[in-house]
Amino acid sequence: MSDRGLATRHAWWRLTVIAVLVVIAGCRGAGRTRPVGPSAAVPGADSQRPTVVPGAPLDSATRDSIRRDSLARDSAVRAGAGLALLTRDSLRKDSVARVTARRDSLARDSVRRDSVSRDSVEKARRKKRTATRECVLDFAESPPETRMLYSRISDSVSNTFIGGGFVGRCQGEKNRLRADSAEQFQQAGVVNLYGNVVYEEIGKMQLTAARATYFTREGRLYADGNVVVTQLATGSTFSGPAMEYYRANEERPYARMIAPQRSTARMIEKDSTGRLQPPVVVSANRFEDAGDSVLMAWGDVTIERERIDGRSDSASFDKITQMARLIRGARITNTDTAQRFVLTGDTINLYSTDRQLDRVFALHKATATNEQLVLNAERIDMRLKNQELDEAFAFGEGRARATTPQQDVEADSLRIKLADRQVQEVRAIGRAVAIGTPDTLRMKTTGKDVLRGDSVLAFFDTTAAAADSAKPRPGGPTKAGTRTRLREIRALGNASSLFHMANSKGPSAPPGINYVRGVRIYVNFDTGSVRDVRVDSAASGLYLEPAPDSLSDSTSRDSLGRRDTTARRPRPDTLLGAEMALRGADRLAARPGSAPEPGPRPFAPHRAPAWLDAYYSTFALRRRI
């Protein structure tokens, strides 16, 4: 029994003795104060004890006896209370001692478990380190002319120098080292190889170099001098001035290869049928390959693949998911002369299916350019079919813009559809605006045709054109004998349009202005110029035709006789001028006494009222007060 247990036991014995004594004293005090009758006698009572008669006066002796009995009872009560306090304190101390002992026991158990756990982990680590054993070279496959110098440093350390041809392998491993000569330093775990070095892992890879150093304890090979690494499973190669290769082992689940200087990777791929595809050639200042599945490149990265060239600051290639990523200053160029385009952005992702490129996705201030189209947006997603551009999407933060030879389209998002390498359809969604240039062969004006709506759809046709052997100009023939022309534009939702109409007097005369509003507007084109405008639902508008400037002589002039042009009105061939003219017509029609014309307000091109003819001349609109 411990010292703490003995002390607790002795305290309990002392408390028991005190309690017995207190009980005896209380019983005796109670016997002295018990009253008795005058004729009754208490056997064994003290003969000196006075007898108390009920109703009789008490003498001094009796009062002293009663006082002593009261004091005895109070003393017994106080002793009992003290005993209770002592018992409670003892129980509390015992409880605290038990809790402390339990806590100490748990702490000792926890420390013991932690120690056992650390021992187990350390044993597992020692076991793992033991499993990754050091490479022990076997020279049995060396040719007969091999010469060897063995130098023993101590009982367990030696150096070996081999010439005349060296062939060795790690015992129990599927690798082989070959060179013209070699040096092995056993204590350092280093093997130096010189001349026609070949390192190979059977069925996986082969490395050739002029020199190499193999670190047997780390499973690492550093080679320099015209290094070429070949992946035997695929035929892909890496070539450069130096390479560093880490073997796969128990501590390293997959092999790693690092090219610290500018090198070139030539990746051979196969399609779903097993046929070899044209190689992808990648050059960079630094390479790192992980498990022949992920290739990373840094520094002036260039990519050459079938019909596609790329350039960026860094890149990654996932051979399992068939995704490539170009980062910072990325640029993709389609080298196909029949459909050449350039895509730029901060980041460009390339996706392939069955080793065929089918999607190119540019992020952050992307721009796509070809002979017919310039596309600008935060993100551009291009889809390919049979290695040819099929459609493109432009969206993201900010506005998307598409520029064609005949129309400029701007909206929240765009979709461009191509067929036979020609733009067939442009869809603009979200506050769309289409701005076009009038046919300069039929009219002479610096104004623009404008079409607005919640959505704008533009449709193009491929028409015959003369073959042009020279370099195609923007908007010119994209291939021999073809040219794209705008066929129709549709504005859907809160639509408005302003178009220039050719003057019947010839191209030199100012054109007319057709401005309409409605829920939907359909504009048809003929050889590049507006043929008709059709408005559907809630139509309103006007047509302005130029007339001689009858007010030109009555305009105000300055002191030198020059015409005052400081307060000119907006030109009616602009959207603002047409809006002002339409509002003026609405106010004039709303004046008292002006009867509206019967029937719906005309919206097709027609001659403007006479009150407007006098105000419109040589692109100047004035209002008489």
Coordinates of C-alpha atoms in Angstrom, one line a residue:
M1 CA 0.0 0.0 0.0
S2 CA 1.3 3.5 -0.9
D3 CA 2.0 6.2 1.7
R4 CA -1.0 8.2 0.5
G5 CA -3.3 5.1 1.3
L6 CA -1.8 4.6 4.8
A7 CA -2.3 8.3 5.7
T8 CA -5.9 8.1 4.6
R9 CA -6.5 5.0 6.7
H10 CA -5.0 6.5 9.9
A11 CA -7.2 9.6 9.5
W12 CA -10.3 7.5 9.3
W13 CA -9.3 5.6 12.6
R14 CA -8.8 8.9 14.4
L15 CA -12.1 10.3 13.3
T16 CA -13.9 7.1 14.4
V17 CA -12.5 7.3 17.9
I18 CA -13.5 10.9 18.3
A19 CA -17.0 10.2 17.2
V20 CA -17.4 7.4 19.8
L21 CA -16.2 9.7 22.6
V22 CA -18.6 12.5 21.6
V23 CA -21.6 10.1 21.6
I24 CA -20.7 8.8 25.1
A25 CA -20.4 12.3 26.5
G26 CA -23.7 13.3 25.1
C27 CA -25.5 10.3 26.5
R28 CA -24.2 11.1 30.0
G29 CA -25.2 14.7 29.9
A30 CA -28.7 13.8 28.8
G31 CA -29.0 11.4 31.8
R32 CA -28.2 14.2 34.3
T33 CA -31.0 16.5 33.1
R34 CA -33.8 13.8 32.8
P35 CA -36.6 14.9 35.4
V36 CA -38.1 12.3 37.8
G37 CA -41.1 12.2 40.1
P38 CA -41.0 12.7 43.8
S39 CA -41.7 9.0 44.5
A40 CA -39.6 7.6 41.8
A41 CA -35.9 6.8 42.1
V42 CA -33.4 6.2 39.3
P43 CA -31.2 3.3 40.0
G44 CA -27.5 4.1 39.9
A45 CA -28.1 7.9 40.0
D46 CA -25.6 10.2 41.6
S47 CA -26.5 10.7 45.2
Q48 CA -25.3 14.3 45.1
R49 CA -27.6 15.2 42.3
P50 CA -30.4 17.5 43.4
T51 CA -34.0 16.4 42.8
V52 CA -36.2 18.8 40.8
V53 CA -39.8 19.0 41.8
P54 CA -42.2 20.5 39.2
G55 CA -43.6 23.8 40.4
A56 CA -41.1 24.2 43.2
P57 CA -38.5 27.0 43.3
L58 CA -35.0 26.1 42.1
D59 CA -32.0 26.6 44.4
S60 CA -28.6 27.7 43.2
A61 CA -27.2 24.1 43.1
T62 CA -30.0 23.0 40.8
R63 CA -29.5 26.0 38.5
D64 CA -25.8 25.3 38.2
S65 CA -26.5 21.6 37.4
I66 CA -28.9 22.6 34.6
R67 CA -26.4 25.2 33.3
R68 CA -23.7 22.5 33.2
D69 CA -26.0 20.1 31.4
S70 CA -26.8 22.8 28.8
L71 CA -23.1 23.5 28.2
A72 CA -22.5 19.8 27.8
R73 CA -25.2 19.5 25.2
D74 CA -23.8 22.6 23.3
S75 CA -20.4 21.0 23.4
A76 CA -21.8 17.8 22.0
V77 CA -23.5 19.6 19.2
R78 CA -20.4 21.6 18.4
A79 CA -18.4 18.4 18.4
G80 CA -20.9 16.7 16.1
A81 CA -20.7 19.7 13.7
G82 CA -16.9 19.6 13.7
L83 CA -17.0 15.9 13.1
A84 CA -19.3 16.5 10.0
L85 CA -16.9 19.2 8.7
L86 CA -13.9 17.0 9.2
T87 CA -15.7 14.1 7.4
R88 CA -16.8 16.4 4.5
D89 CA -13.2 17.8 4.1
S90 CA -11.8 14.3 4.3
L91 CA -14.2 13.1 1.6
R92 CA -13.4 16.1 -0.6
K93 CA -9.7 15.5 -0.2
D94 CA -10.2 11.8 -0.9
S95 CA -12.2 12.6 -4.0
V96 CA -9.5 15.1 -5.2
A97 CA -6.9 12.4 -4.6
R98 CA -8.8 9.9 -6.6
V99 CA -9.4 12.3 -9.5
T100 CA -5.7 13.3 -9.5
A101 CA -4.7 9.7 -9.4
R102 CA -7.1 8.9 -12.3
R103 CA -5.8 11.9 -14.3
D104 CA -2.2 10.8 -13.7
S105 CA -3.0 7.3 -14.8
L106 CA -4.7 8.6 -18.0
A107 CA -1.7 10.8 -18.7
R108 CA 0.7 7.9 -18.2
D109 CA -1.4 5.7 -20.5
S110 CA -1.5 8.5 -23.1
V111 CA 2.3 8.9 -23.0
R112 CA 2.6 5.1 -23.2
R113 CA 0.3 5.0 -26.3
D114 CA 2.2 7.9 -27.9
S115 CA 5.4 6.2 -27.4
V116 CA 4.1 3.0 -28.8
S117 CA 2.7 4.9 -31.9
R118 CA 6.1 6.7 -32.4
D119 CA 7.9 3.4 -32.2
S120 CA 5.5 1.9 -34.7
V121 CA 5.9 4.8 -37.1
E122 CA 9.7 4.7 -36.7
K123 CA 9.7 1.0 -37.3
A124 CA 7.6 1.5 -40.4
R125 CA 10.0 4.1 -41.7
R126 CA 12.9 1.9 -41.0
K127 CA 11.2 -0.9 -42.8
K128 CA 10.4 1.4 -45.8
R129 CA 14.0 2.6 -45.9
T130 CA 15.1 -0.9 -45.7
A131 CA 12.8 -1.8 -48.7
T132 CA 14.3 0.9 -50.8
R133 CA 17.7 -0.7 -50.9
E134 CA 20.8 0.8 -52.4
C135 CA 21.7 -0.1 -55.9
V136 CA 24.4 -2.8 -56.0
L137 CA 26.0 -2.9 -59.4
D138 CA 26.6 -6.2 -61.2
F139 CA 29.3 -6.1 -63.9
A140 CA 28.7 -9.6 -65.2
E141 CA 27.4 -8.5 -68.6
S142 CA 30.6 -6.4 -69.4
P143 CA 32.4 -7.5 -72.5
P144 CA 35.6 -9.6 -72.3
E145 CA 37.9 -6.7 -73.2
T146 CA 36.8 -4.8 -70.1
R147 CA 39.6 -3.7 -67.8
M148 CA 38.9 -3.1 -64.1
L149 CA 40.9 -1.6 -61.2
Y150 CA 39.6 -2.4 -57.8
S151 CA 40.9 -0.3 -54.9
R152 CA 39.9 -1.3 -51.3
I153 CA 39.7 1.6 -48.9
S154 CA 38.5 -0.4 -45.8
D155 CA 36.7 -3.6 -45.0
S156 CA 33.4 -2.2 -46.3
V157 CA 34.5 0.6 -48.7
S158 CA 36.1 0.3 -52.1
N159 CA 36.5 2.2 -55.4
T160 CA 36.3 0.6 -58.8
F161 CA 37.6 2.0 -62.1
I162 CA 36.5 0.3 -65.4
G163 CA 37.7 0.8 -69.0
G164 CA 37.3 -0.9 -72.3
G165 CA 33.6 -1.0 -72.2
F166 CA 31.2 -1.1 -69.2
V167 CA 27.9 -2.9 -68.8
G168 CA 26.2 -3.1 -65.4
R169 CA 22.8 -3.3 -63.7
C170 CA 21.4 -2.9 -60.2
Q171 CA 20.9 -6.3 -58.7
G172 CA 17.3 -7.2 -58.6
E173 CA 16.3 -4.2 -60.8
K174 CA 15.2 -4.0 -64.5
N175 CA 17.7 -1.3 -65.5
R176 CA 21.0 -1.3 -67.4
L177 CA 24.0 1.1 -67.6
R178 CA 26.4 1.1 -70.5
A179 CA 29.4 3.3 -71.2
D180 CA 32.9 3.3 -72.6
S181 CA 34.4 3.7 -69.1
A182 CA 33.1 4.1 -65.5
E183 CA 34.1 5.0 -62.0
Q184 CA 32.4 3.8 -58.9
F185 CA 32.9 5.3 -55.5
Q186 CA 31.1 3.0 -53.0
Q187 CA 31.2 5.2 -50.0
A188 CA 29.7 8.2 -51.8
G189 CA 27.2 6.0 -53.7
V190 CA 28.3 7.6 -57.1
V191 CA 28.9 6.0 -60.5
N192 CA 30.5 8.3 -63.1
L193 CA 30.0 7.2 -66.8
Y194 CA 32.0 8.5 -69.7
G195 CA 31.5 8.1 -73.5
N196 CA 28.5 6.7 -75.3
V197 CA 26.4 6.5 -72.2
V198 CA 23.2 4.5 -72.4
Y199 CA 20.8 4.1 -69.5
E200 CA 17.6 2.1 -70.0
E201 CA 14.7 0.7 -68.1
I202 CA 13.4 -2.3 -70.0
G203 CA 10.1 -1.5 -71.6
K204 CA 9.9 2.1 -70.3
M205 CA 12.6 4.5 -71.4
Q206 CA 16.1 4.8 -72.8
L207 CA 18.6 7.7 -72.3
T208 CA 21.7 8.4 -74.4
A209 CA 24.3 11.0 -73.6
A210 CA 28.0 11.8 -73.7
R211 CA 28.5 11.7 -69.9
A212 CA 26.4 10.8 -66.9
T213 CA 26.5 10.4 -63.1
Y214 CA 24.3 7.9 -61.4
F215 CA 23.6 8.3 -57.7
T216 CA 22.9 4.8 -56.5
R217 CA 21.3 5.7 -53.1
E218 CA 18.9 8.2 -54.6
G219 CA 18.1 6.4 -57.8
R220 CA 18.9 9.6 -59.7
L221 CA 20.8 10.0 -63.0
Y222 CA 22.2 13.3 -64.3
A223 CA 23.3 13.3 -67.9
D224 CA 24.8 16.0 -70.1
G225 CA 26.1 16.3 -73.6
N226 CA 23.6 15.7 -76.5
V227 CA 21.0 14.0 -74.2
V228 CA 18.1 12.1 -75.9
V229 CA 15.4 10.4 -73.8
T230 CA 13.0 8.1 -75.6
Q231 CA 9.7 6.8 -74.1
L232 CA 9.7 3.3 -75.4
A233 CA 5.9 2.8 -75.1
T234 CA 4.9 5.8 -77.3
G235 CA 8.1 6.7 -79.1
S236 CA 8.1 10.3 -77.7
T237 CA 11.5 11.9 -77.3
F238 CA 13.2 14.6 -75.3
S239 CA 16.4 16.2 -76.5
G240 CA 18.6 18.8 -74.9
P241 CA 22.0 19.6 -73.5
A242 CA 21.3 18.1 -70.0
M243 CA 18.7 15.9 -68.4
E244 CA 18.0 14.7 -64.8
Y245 CA 16.1 11.5 -64.3
Y246 CA 14.6 10.1 -61.0
R247 CA 13.7 6.5 -61.0
A248 CA 10.4 5.2 -59.6
N249 CA 10.7 3.3 -56.3
E250 CA 8.9 2.6 -53.1
E251 CA 9.3 6.2 -51.8
R252 CA 8.8 7.8 -55.3
P253 CA 5.6 6.3 -56.9
Y254 CA 6.3 7.6 -60.4
A255 CA 9.4 8.6 -62.3
R256 CA 10.4 12.2 -62.9
M257 CA 12.5 13.8 -65.6
I258 CA 13.8 17.4 -65.5
A259 CA 15.5 19.3 -68.4
P260 CA 17.1 22.4 -66.7
Q261 CA 18.2 24.0 -70.0
R262 CA 16.4 24.7 -73.3
S263 CA 15.2 21.5 -74.7
T264 CA 12.8 20.1 -77.3
A265 CA 10.1 17.5 -76.7
R266 CA 8.7 15.5 -79.6
M267 CA 5.5 13.8 -78.5
I268 CA 4.1 11.0 -80.7
E269 CA 0.4 10.3 -80.3
K270 CA -2.0 7.7 -81.7
D271 CA -5.7 8.0 -82.5
S272 CA -8.5 5.6 -81.3
T273 CA -7.6 3.1 -84.0
G274 CA -3.9 3.0 -83.1
R275 CA -2.7 5.0 -86.1
L276 CA 0.2 7.4 -85.5
Q277 CA -0.7 11.1 -85.7
P278 CA 1.7 13.9 -86.7
P279 CA 4.0 14.7 -83.8
V280 CA 3.6 17.7 -81.5
V281 CA 6.9 19.5 -81.1
V282 CA 7.4 21.6 -77.9
S283 CA 10.4 23.7 -77.1
A284 CA 11.1 25.6 -73.8
N285 CA 13.8 26.8 -71.5
R286 CA 12.9 24.2 -68.8
F287 CA 10.9 20.9 -68.8
E288 CA 9.6 18.6 -66.2
D289 CA 7.8 15.3 -66.9
A290 CA 5.9 13.5 -64.2
G291 CA 5.2 9.8 -64.8
D292 CA 5.1 10.2 -68.6
S293 CA 1.6 11.7 -68.1
V294 CA 2.0 15.4 -67.3
L295 CA 4.5 17.6 -69.0
M296 CA 5.3 21.1 -67.8
A297 CA 7.3 23.7 -69.7
W298 CA 8.6 27.2 -68.7
G299 CA 10.2 30.1 -70.5
D300 CA 9.5 31.0 -74.2
V301 CA 7.4 28.0 -75.0
T302 CA 6.7 27.2 -78.6
I303 CA 4.3 24.5 -79.9
E304 CA 4.1 23.0 -83.4
R305 CA 1.4 20.6 -84.3
E306 CA -0.7 19.8 -87.3
R307 CA -2.1 23.1 -88.6
I308 CA -1.6 24.8 -85.2
D309 CA 1.3 26.8 -83.9
G310 CA 1.4 28.2 -80.3
R311 CA 3.6 30.4 -78.1
S312 CA 3.4 31.4 -74.5
D313 CA 5.6 32.0 -71.4
S314 CA 4.7 28.6 -69.8
A315 CA 2.6 25.6 -70.7
S316 CA 1.4 22.3 -69.4
F317 CA 0.2 19.1 -71.2
D318 CA -1.9 16.4 -69.6
K319 CA -1.5 13.3 -71.7
I320 CA -4.4 11.5 -69.9
T321 CA -7.1 14.1 -70.2
Q322 CA -5.6 15.4 -73.5
M323 CA -5.6 19.0 -72.4
A324 CA -2.9 21.6 -73.0
R325 CA -2.7 25.0 -71.3
L326 CA -0.7 28.0 -72.4
I327 CA -0.2 30.7 -69.8
R328 CA 0.8 34.4 -70.0
G329 CA 1.1 36.0 -73.4
A330 CA -0.6 32.9 -75.1
R331 CA -1.0 32.9 -78.9
I332 CA -2.4 30.3 -81.2
T333 CA -2.1 30.5 -85.0
N334 CA -3.9 28.3 -87.5
T335 CA -1.4 27.6 -90.3
D336 CA -4.0 26.3 -92.7
T337 CA -4.0 28.9 -95.5
A338 CA -7.6 28.1 -96.4
Q339 CA -8.8 29.1 -92.9
R340 CA -6.1 31.1 -91.2
F341 CA -6.9 32.6 -87.8
V342 CA -4.9 34.0 -84.8
L343 CA -6.1 33.6 -81.2
T344 CA -4.5 35.5 -78.4
G345 CA -5.2 35.8 -74.6
D346 CA -3.6 35.6 -71.2
T347 CA -4.4 31.9 -71.0
I348 CA -5.4 29.5 -73.8
N349 CA -6.7 25.9 -73.2
L350 CA -6.6 23.3 -76.0
Y351 CA -8.8 20.2 -75.7
S352 CA -8.5 17.1 -77.8
T353 CA -10.6 14.0 -78.3
D354 CA -8.9 10.8 -79.7
R355 CA -5.8 13.0 -80.2
Q356 CA -7.7 15.4 -82.5
L357 CA -8.0 19.0 -81.5
D358 CA -11.7 20.0 -81.2
R359 CA -11.8 23.0 -78.8
V360 CA -9.7 26.1 -78.2
F361 CA -10.6 28.3 -75.2
A362 CA -9.0 31.7 -74.6
L363 CA -9.4 33.6 -71.3
H364 CA -8.7 37.2 -70.2
K365 CA -8.8 39.8 -73.0
A366 CA -9.0 37.4 -75.8
T367 CA -8.9 38.3 -79.5
A368 CA -9.6 36.1 -82.5
T369 CA -8.7 37.3 -86.0
N370 CA -9.1 35.9 -89.5
E371 CA -9.7 37.3 -93.0
Q372 CA -13.4 37.9 -92.4
L373 CA -13.8 38.5 -88.7
V374 CA -12.1 40.2 -85.7
L375 CA -13.6 39.0 -82.4
N376 CA -12.8 40.7 -79.0
A377 CA -14.1 39.6 -75.6
E378 CA -13.1 38.6 -72.1
R379 CA -13.4 34.9 -73.2
I380 CA -13.5 33.3 -76.6
D381 CA -14.5 29.6 -77.0
M382 CA -13.7 28.2 -80.5
R383 CA -15.1 24.8 -81.6
L384 CA -13.4 22.8 -84.4
K385 CA -14.8 20.0 -86.5
N386 CA -12.4 17.9 -88.6
Q387 CA -9.6 20.3 -87.7
E388 CA -11.6 23.2 -89.1
L389 CA -13.3 26.1 -87.3
D390 CA -17.0 25.4 -87.0
E391 CA -18.3 28.0 -84.5
A392 CA -17.1 30.5 -81.9
F393 CA -18.5 32.0 -78.7
A394 CA -17.5 35.4 -77.2
F395 CA -18.7 36.3 -73.7
G396 CA -17.5 37.3 -70.2
E397 CA -17.1 40.5 -68.3
G398 CA -17.5 43.6 -70.5
R399 CA -18.8 43.6 -74.0
A400 CA -18.1 41.3 -76.9
R401 CA -17.4 42.8 -80.3
A402 CA -17.3 41.2 -83.7
T403 CA -16.0 43.2 -86.7
T404 CA -16.7 42.0 -90.3
P405 CA -16.1 43.8 -93.6
Q406 CA -19.7 44.9 -93.7
Q407 CA -21.0 45.0 -90.1
D408 CA -19.6 45.7 -86.6
V409 CA -21.7 43.9 -83.9
E410 CA -21.4 44.6 -80.2
A411 CA -23.4 42.8 -77.4
D412 CA -23.1 41.1 -74.0
S413 CA -22.3 37.8 -75.8
L414 CA -21.8 36.6 -79.4
R415 CA -22.1 33.4 -81.3
I416 CA -20.5 33.1 -84.7
K417 CA -21.4 30.1 -86.9
L418 CA -19.3 29.1 -89.9
A419 CA -19.9 26.6 -92.7
D420 CA -17.5 25.6 -95.4
R421 CA -14.9 28.0 -93.8
Q422 CA -17.3 31.0 -94.3
V423 CA -19.2 33.1 -91.8
Q424 CA -22.8 32.1 -92.1
E425 CA -24.5 33.6 -89.0
V426 CA -23.7 36.0 -86.1
R427 CA -26.0 36.1 -83.1
A428 CA -25.6 39.0 -80.6
I429 CA -27.5 38.6 -77.3
G430 CA -27.9 41.4 -74.7
R431 CA -28.1 45.1 -75.7
A432 CA -27.0 44.3 -79.2
V433 CA -25.9 47.0 -81.7
A434 CA -25.0 46.4 -85.4
I435 CA -23.2 49.2 -87.2
G436 CA -22.7 48.9 -90.9
T437 CA -21.2 50.9 -93.8
P438 CA -23.6 51.9 -96.6
D439 CA -22.9 50.8 -100.2
T440 CA -20.3 53.3 -101.4
L441 CA -21.0 52.4 -105.0
R442 CA -24.6 53.6 -104.8
M443 CA -24.2 56.6 -102.4
K444 CA -21.6 58.8 -100.9
T445 CA -21.9 59.4 -97.2
T446 CA -19.7 59.3 -94.1
G447 CA -22.7 58.1 -91.9
K448 CA -23.3 54.6 -90.6
D449 CA -26.3 52.3 -90.7
V450 CA -27.3 51.4 -87.1
L451 CA -29.5 48.7 -85.8
R452 CA -30.3 48.1 -82.2
G453 CA -32.2 45.6 -80.2
D454 CA -32.2 43.2 -77.2
S455 CA -30.9 40.6 -79.7
V456 CA -29.5 41.1 -83.2
L457 CA -29.1 38.3 -85.7
A458 CA -27.1 38.7 -88.9
F459 CA -27.2 36.1 -91.8
F460 CA -24.6 35.9 -94.6
D461 CA -24.5 34.2 -98.0
T462 CA -21.6 32.9 -100.0
T463 CA -21.7 34.3 -103.5
A464 CA -19.5 33.9 -106.5
A465 CA -16.6 36.3 -107.0
A466 CA -13.6 36.6 -109.3
A467 CA -10.7 34.5 -108.3
D468 CA -7.9 36.5 -106.7
S469 CA -4.5 35.0 -106.6
A470 CA -3.0 37.8 -104.5
K471 CA -3.2 37.9 -100.8
P472 CA -6.8 38.3 -99.7
R473 CA -7.8 41.6 -98.3
P474 CA -10.2 41.9 -95.3
G475 CA -13.7 41.3 -96.7
G476 CA -12.3 40.1 -100.0
P477 CA -12.4 36.6 -101.4
T478 CA -11.5 34.1 -98.7
K479 CA -10.8 31.5 -101.3
A480 CA -10.9 31.4 -105.1
G481 CA -14.3 32.3 -106.5
T482 CA -16.2 32.9 -103.2
R483 CA -17.2 36.0 -101.2
T484 CA -19.5 36.4 -98.2
R485 CA -22.2 39.1 -98.4
L486 CA -24.7 40.2 -95.8
R487 CA -28.2 38.9 -96.6
E488 CA -30.4 39.8 -93.6
I489 CA -30.3 41.4 -90.2
R490 CA -33.0 40.9 -87.5
A491 CA -33.4 43.1 -84.4
L492 CA -35.6 41.5 -81.7
G493 CA -36.9 43.3 -78.7
N494 CA -37.0 47.2 -78.3
A495 CA -35.6 47.4 -81.9
S496 CA -34.7 50.6 -83.8
S497 CA -32.9 51.1 -87.1
L498 CA -31.4 53.9 -89.1
F499 CA -30.4 53.2 -92.7
H500 CA -29.3 55.2 -95.7
M501 CA -31.3 54.9 -98.9
A502 CA -29.7 55.6 -102.3
N503 CA -30.9 58.8 -104.0
S504 CA -32.7 58.4 -107.3
K505 CA -30.6 61.2 -108.8
G506 CA -27.5 59.1 -108.6
P507 CA -24.6 58.3 -106.3
S508 CA -23.4 61.9 -106.1
A509 CA -26.7 63.1 -104.5
P510 CA -27.2 62.9 -100.8
P511 CA -28.9 59.7 -99.6
G512 CA -32.3 59.5 -97.9
I513 CA -32.6 58.5 -94.2
N514 CA -35.0 55.7 -93.0
Y515 CA -35.5 55.6 -89.3
V516 CA -38.0 53.2 -87.7
R517 CA -38.8 51.8 -84.2
G518 CA -40.7 48.6 -83.2
V519 CA -40.6 45.4 -81.3
R520 CA -38.9 43.5 -84.1
I521 CA -37.2 44.8 -87.2
Y522 CA -36.2 42.8 -90.3
V523 CA -33.7 44.4 -92.8
N524 CA -33.0 42.7 -96.1
F525 CA -29.9 43.5 -98.2
D526 CA -29.2 43.3 -101.9
T527 CA -25.6 43.3 -103.0
G528 CA -24.5 45.1 -99.8
S529 CA -27.2 47.8 -99.7
V530 CA -30.5 48.0 -97.9
R531 CA -33.4 46.6 -100.0
D532 CA -36.3 46.9 -97.6
V533 CA -37.1 47.4 -93.9
R534 CA -40.0 45.6 -92.2
V535 CA -41.2 46.4 -88.7
D536 CA -43.3 44.0 -86.6
S537 CA -45.5 45.3 -83.7
A538 CA -45.6 48.9 -82.3
A539 CA -44.1 50.4 -85.4
S540 CA -43.3 54.1 -85.8
G541 CA -40.7 56.0 -87.9
L542 CA -40.0 58.4 -90.6
Y543 CA -38.3 58.8 -93.9
L544 CA -36.1 61.8 -94.7
E545 CA -35.4 62.7 -98.3
P546 CA -32.9 65.5 -99.2
A547 CA -34.3 68.7 -100.8
P548 CA -32.7 71.9 -102.0
D549 CA -31.5 74.2 -99.2
S550 CA -34.0 77.0 -99.5
L551 CA -32.8 78.6 -96.3
S552 CA -29.1 78.7 -97.1
D553 CA -29.2 82.4 -98.0
S554 CA -31.1 83.5 -94.9
T555 CA -28.8 81.9 -92.4
S556 CA -27.0 84.3 -90.1
R557 CA -23.4 85.4 -91.0
D558 CA -20.6 86.9 -89.0
S559 CA -19.0 90.3 -89.6
L560 CA -16.8 88.9 -92.4
G561 CA -19.7 87.5 -94.2
R562 CA -19.0 83.8 -93.2
R563 CA -21.9 81.5 -92.4
D564 CA -22.4 81.0 -88.7
T565 CA -22.1 77.3 -87.9
T566 CA -21.8 77.4 -84.1
A567 CA -25.4 76.3 -83.5
R568 CA -25.8 73.5 -86.0
R569 CA -28.4 70.8 -85.3
P570 CA -27.5 67.2 -85.2
R571 CA -27.2 65.6 -88.6
P572 CA -30.2 63.6 -89.6
D573 CA -28.1 60.7 -90.9
T574 CA -27.2 60.0 -87.3
L575 CA -29.3 58.1 -84.8
L576 CA -29.6 61.2 -82.5
G577 CA -30.7 63.5 -85.4
A578 CA -33.3 60.9 -86.5
E579 CA -34.6 60.7 -83.0
M580 CA -35.0 64.5 -82.7
A581 CA -36.8 64.6 -86.0
L582 CA -39.2 61.8 -85.0
R583 CA -39.9 63.6 -81.7
G584 CA -40.5 66.9 -83.5
A585 CA -43.0 65.1 -85.7
D586 CA -44.8 63.6 -82.7
R587 CA -45.0 67.1 -81.1
L588 CA -46.3 68.7 -84.3
A589 CA -49.0 66.0 -84.6
A590 CA -50.0 66.6 -81.0
R591 CA -50.7 70.3 -81.5
P592 CA -54.4 71.4 -81.3
G593 CA -56.1 71.5 -84.6
S594 CA -53.8 69.0 -86.3
A595 CA -55.8 66.0 -87.4
P596 CA -53.9 62.8 -87.5
E597 CA -53.7 60.9 -90.8
P598 CA -56.1 58.0 -91.1
G599 CA -54.8 54.6 -90.6
P600 CA -51.6 53.4 -88.9
R601 CA -48.5 55.6 -89.1
P602 CA -46.4 54.6 -92.1
F603 CA -43.1 52.9 -91.4
A604 CA -42.0 51.7 -94.8
P605 CA -39.7 54.1 -96.9
H606 CA -41.8 56.9 -98.4
R607 CA -41.5 60.6 -99.0
A608 CA -41.5 62.8 -95.8
P609 CA -44.2 65.4 -95.3
A610 CA -43.8 68.8 -97.0
W611 CA -43.1 70.5 -93.7
L612 CA -40.0 68.3 -93.3
D613 CA -38.7 68.7 -96.8
A614 CA -38.0 72.4 -96.3
Y615 CA -35.9 71.6 -93.2
Y616 CA -33.7 68.9 -94.7
S617 CA -31.0 69.9 -97.1
T618 CA -27.4 68.8 -97.5
F619 CA -27.5 66.9 -94.2
A620 CA -28.8 69.9 -92.2
L621 CA -32.0 69.8 -90.3
R622 CA -33.4 73.1 -89.0
R623 CA -36.6 74.0 -87.2
R624 CA -38.7 77.1 -87.7
I625 CA -40.1 78.6 -84.6

